[in-house]
């Protein structure tokens, strides 16, 4: 079965009830059901709901958690000994690998390289097959060309092997290997799990799909649930193609569409449909991919119309947002019911400063996990110590408040800053105790500690009072009464890096995700310039064009603004391939003036002579070959055939330093080979 479930249509409720009904009717044995999703929070939420429905024995895990459990169980049988340790972060191993290759990567470059290693693994690529795939998709992480990145992938693998460690993608790869190569192990998995449910199926990548196929085997009892309109993780290797092609791969599969949105007001849903519909009305394969998307039908009563506000600069926008939220809190809106969403994490700084000045408590989602915070760990220790002394003479809430007073909790919150954030963490534990006492009147401190242990294992944190600040990616799967989306301008939504039609449409879906997080109120805003007093060169996001009629005059920035004529000489036409005329996307393509799919137009003997020369120089100077010149630069040299140093210096990648070091030698190679 494939369930196309739109935003806010109750898909988690639907699939957990489907599982519970299957168990209650005798169709499923609870221990033979495996429900998988993509985040620990989502898996924890699913387990909590299944417990509430009376089926706690059903396994609900992330792909990685399910695979790791199987790997740890079967590794001693298949390989012998304990499996390798799983590293929490790739960056330390990337640092060592880059050092061995004498690559200088800053902190951001190291993160990008680690993400690219992850992408290569979930795409089931090796160091040998990576370059062709990377060039086809115009990937150039951390400024490295495909050859350099492939070498880094290879050396990263060597570093991990020497340390006898694996990363999270290796967990999936090794589990796939065990099931592929050991039929007996595959048979045990097929015997254990007979029924599969996959949530957020639009986010599955090639590796996860392959693992799912091995888990399911020849059987057909699998139910996948997803929304192609919320496919926003292609940069990690995820693809909605698995969801959209499910019925073709499984002839006879039932298809169900959930279109009734129970989360948001009709006004919010109308805007969401208009934004997404703007993509469906465009032409091209990226737009056609949205065709199966759900057009939501609102089920709630009317609410306020969404607003779009323009500001002269980012600082004014942040101040305006803080003022709006301050007013909401003063009128009784709980802080935990409000979120500010943005495209990039770098946008949060101005908003954080403005909220702090307005004395509005806030929490940045994506920071330290709740149960890892020092004040939470200390509080749990105190609660464990209070278990024996809790004789039941006082209400659970009173006991917990008395205990947590020793950790810094007080009946009245402090004014703000880090002290307020610590208090909010402790207050969340107090409120959780109150909730437990309401649902289980006889509960004591020991029951609360058990609930905290269970939630910590599942990373299911309680609600913390404070405005949520989050990126649009981090907000997926969450919802608030009031949502403010800042930075709704071209260059941010869509972001400048979205340089293909497919990537632009993914940015549209990202805004759609942000809009559909709102239950009741939605406020959109944008700023004409980055800093006060600078020229306002931004324009409102193109995605909001279809909704101009319902968003008022928010396309014009507030306050005086001078019109600035654009100079024609500042507008650069996109570089195109000199062979086929298509737009060139990567720096490497623009360097040689030819797209990656067209055949080379240089003399291959000249190119090979240049490569041979580069190899000799690299060995003599003890540096990687690409440090001398990248393949793209050598290709450009072979194609343009410079006759002197002035012409050679015109080629991208040949700066003054490299010209002085290698210029004459390169020209000699060209002359010796008939040029």
XYZ file of C-alpha atoms in Angstrom, residues 101-330:
230
model
C 46.350 14.745 1.255
C 47.671 18.183 2.282
C 44.268 19.710 1.696
C 43.521 22.887 3.597
C 39.854 22.949 4.559
C 38.296 25.403 6.992
C 35.540 24.406 9.397
C 32.777 24.912 6.838
C 34.790 23.027 4.216
C 35.236 20.083 6.572
C 31.481 19.953 7.206
C 30.786 20.101 3.475
C 33.298 17.328 2.804
C 31.748 15.151 5.532
C 28.292 15.724 4.023
C 29.612 14.783 0.580
C 31.076 11.537 1.935
C 27.631 10.795 3.372
C 25.996 11.560 0.015
C 28.396 9.276 -1.841
C 27.633 6.390 0.522
C 23.847 6.693 0.504
C 24.068 6.939 -3.291
C 26.029 3.653 -3.165
C 29.070 5.156 -4.902
C 32.693 4.225 -4.444
C 35.735 6.473 -4.750
C 36.039 5.156 -8.314
C 32.426 5.763 -9.368
C 31.974 9.044 -7.478
C 33.609 11.464 -9.999
C 31.257 10.664 -12.886
C 28.154 10.915 -10.676
C 29.347 14.153 -9.067
C 30.030 15.787 -12.434
C 26.643 14.708 -13.755
C 24.920 16.390 -10.798
C 27.204 19.437 -10.820
C 28.471 18.821 -7.280
C 31.600 20.657 -6.119
C 31.694 20.515 -2.298
C 34.198 22.580 -0.327
C 35.606 23.922 -3.592
C 37.078 20.506 -4.454
C 36.767 19.064 -7.926
C 35.448 15.535 -8.363
C 38.920 13.962 -8.575
C 40.079 15.576 -5.332
C 36.870 14.654 -3.524
C 37.124 11.049 -4.718
C 40.636 10.846 -3.309
C 39.410 12.292 0.002
C 36.617 9.685 0.111
C 39.186 6.944 -0.443
C 41.586 8.158 2.256
C 38.694 8.749 4.697
C 37.830 5.065 4.293
C 41.455 4.149 5.003
C 41.466 6.259 8.186
C 38.275 4.596 9.453
C 39.617 1.131 8.648
C 42.840 1.823 10.554
C 40.853 2.984 13.565
C 38.448 0.024 13.257
C 35.455 2.385 13.246
C 32.480 2.940 10.961
C 30.077 5.823 10.420
C 26.275 5.705 10.354
C 26.121 5.172 6.585
C 28.490 2.214 6.981
C 25.942 0.711 9.373
C 23.456 0.554 6.500
C 26.056 -0.585 3.976
C 27.338 -3.382 6.199
C 23.809 -4.545 7.013
C 23.059 -4.651 3.290
C 26.241 -6.688 2.832
C 25.246 -9.180 5.531
C 21.794 -9.708 4.031
C 23.154 -9.902 0.476
C 25.946 -12.359 1.214
C 24.393 -14.523 3.931
C 21.050 -16.077 2.910
C 20.696 -17.642 6.361
C 20.753 -14.206 8.013
C 18.282 -12.837 5.458
C 15.978 -15.785 6.203
C 16.108 -14.995 9.944
C 15.141 -11.372 9.267
C 12.278 -12.498 7.020
C 11.086 -14.840 9.757
C 11.292 -12.138 12.446
C 9.594 -9.307 10.556
C 6.541 -10.013 8.414
C 4.949 -6.545 8.190
C 6.634 -3.231 7.358
C 5.525 0.391 7.605
C 7.742 3.222 6.323
C 6.912 6.783 7.325
C 8.194 9.898 5.459
C 8.894 7.686 2.452
C 9.611 10.685 0.220
C 12.889 11.065 2.173
C 14.244 7.590 1.424
C 17.578 7.374 -0.379
C 18.958 4.677 -2.672
C 20.776 2.851 0.129
C 17.768 2.824 2.440
C 15.547 1.616 -0.397
C 17.957 -1.242 -1.095
C 17.965 -2.191 2.592
C 14.150 -2.079 2.706
C 13.961 -4.360 -0.347
C 16.229 -6.867 1.423
C 14.133 -6.687 4.605
C 10.876 -7.256 2.735
C 12.193 -9.949 0.393
C 9.585 -11.577 -1.838
C 6.646 -10.636 0.365
C 4.154 -7.832 -0.222
C 3.103 -6.698 3.260
C 4.651 -3.253 3.183
C 2.920 0.104 3.613
C 4.749 3.324 2.695
C 3.540 6.801 3.612
C 4.819 10.100 2.267
C 4.187 13.441 0.595
C 6.043 14.409 -2.608
C 5.292 18.064 -1.832
C 7.510 17.767 1.265
C 10.523 16.301 -0.531
C 13.239 18.767 0.566
C 16.349 16.668 1.162
C 17.711 15.895 -2.301
C 21.103 17.305 -1.230
C 21.418 14.330 1.147
C 20.566 11.805 -1.567
C 16.843 11.533 -0.758
C 14.464 11.193 -3.680
C 10.675 11.235 -3.968
C 11.043 8.954 -7.004
C 10.832 5.933 -4.686
C 7.441 7.144 -3.441
C 6.104 8.203 -6.830
C 7.255 4.969 -8.482
C 6.042 2.604 -5.740
C 2.884 1.531 -7.570
C 4.886 0.805 -10.736
C 7.375 -1.341 -8.820
C 4.573 -3.181 -7.001
C 1.743 -3.877 -9.474
C -1.546 -4.265 -7.669
C -0.527 -2.085 -4.729
C -3.390 -0.106 -3.210
C -3.075 3.674 -3.342
C -4.684 5.959 -0.755
C -4.663 9.764 -0.728
C -5.123 11.753 2.476
C -6.127 15.301 1.550
C -8.092 16.623 4.538
C -5.883 18.949 6.565
C -6.840 19.031 10.257
C -3.956 21.263 11.360
C -4.327 24.654 9.712
C -7.034 27.210 9.044
C -8.523 27.498 5.524
C -6.611 30.771 5.060
C -3.242 29.077 5.670
C -4.173 26.118 3.471
C -5.306 28.387 0.626
C -1.914 30.130 0.629
C -0.054 26.796 0.768
C -2.008 25.482 -2.223
C -1.321 28.676 -4.183
C 2.429 28.521 -3.501
C 2.688 24.854 -4.465
C 0.345 25.316 -7.432
C 2.684 27.943 -8.863
C 5.189 25.173 -9.448
C 2.672 22.851 -11.050
C 1.695 25.545 -13.526
C 5.282 25.916 -14.741
C 6.774 23.792 -17.456
C 9.550 21.234 -17.360
C 10.295 17.944 -15.567
C 10.870 19.596 -12.182
C 7.366 21.070 -12.262
C 5.777 17.876 -13.582
C 7.221 16.030 -10.576
C 4.782 18.020 -8.436
C 1.782 16.811 -10.430
C 0.964 13.928 -8.014
C 1.158 16.293 -5.025
C -1.809 16.704 -2.744
C -4.096 19.746 -2.954
C -5.092 20.145 0.662
C -8.687 20.590 1.811
C -8.989 22.506 5.094
C -11.196 21.037 7.826
C -10.869 23.739 10.478
C -12.951 26.887 10.873
C -11.764 30.230 9.529
C -8.855 32.121 11.017
C -6.940 35.337 10.346
C -5.527 35.944 6.886
C -1.769 35.391 6.466
C 0.275 38.587 6.354
C 3.280 39.624 4.270
C 5.349 42.521 5.639
C 8.236 44.225 3.881
C 11.056 45.938 5.792
C 13.882 48.166 4.574
C 16.639 45.930 6.022
C 17.336 42.755 8.037
C 17.689 44.631 11.335
C 14.307 46.312 10.902
C 12.772 42.947 10.000
C 14.155 41.322 13.152
C 12.901 44.184 15.318
C 9.485 44.011 13.690
C 9.247 40.271 14.247
C 10.307 40.620 17.902
C 7.694 43.354 18.441
C 4.978 41.195 16.884
C 5.867 38.228 19.079
C 6.107 40.380 22.219
C 2.550 41.514 21.533
C 1.359 37.930 21.080
C 2.853 36.872 24.425
C 1.324 39.849 26.207
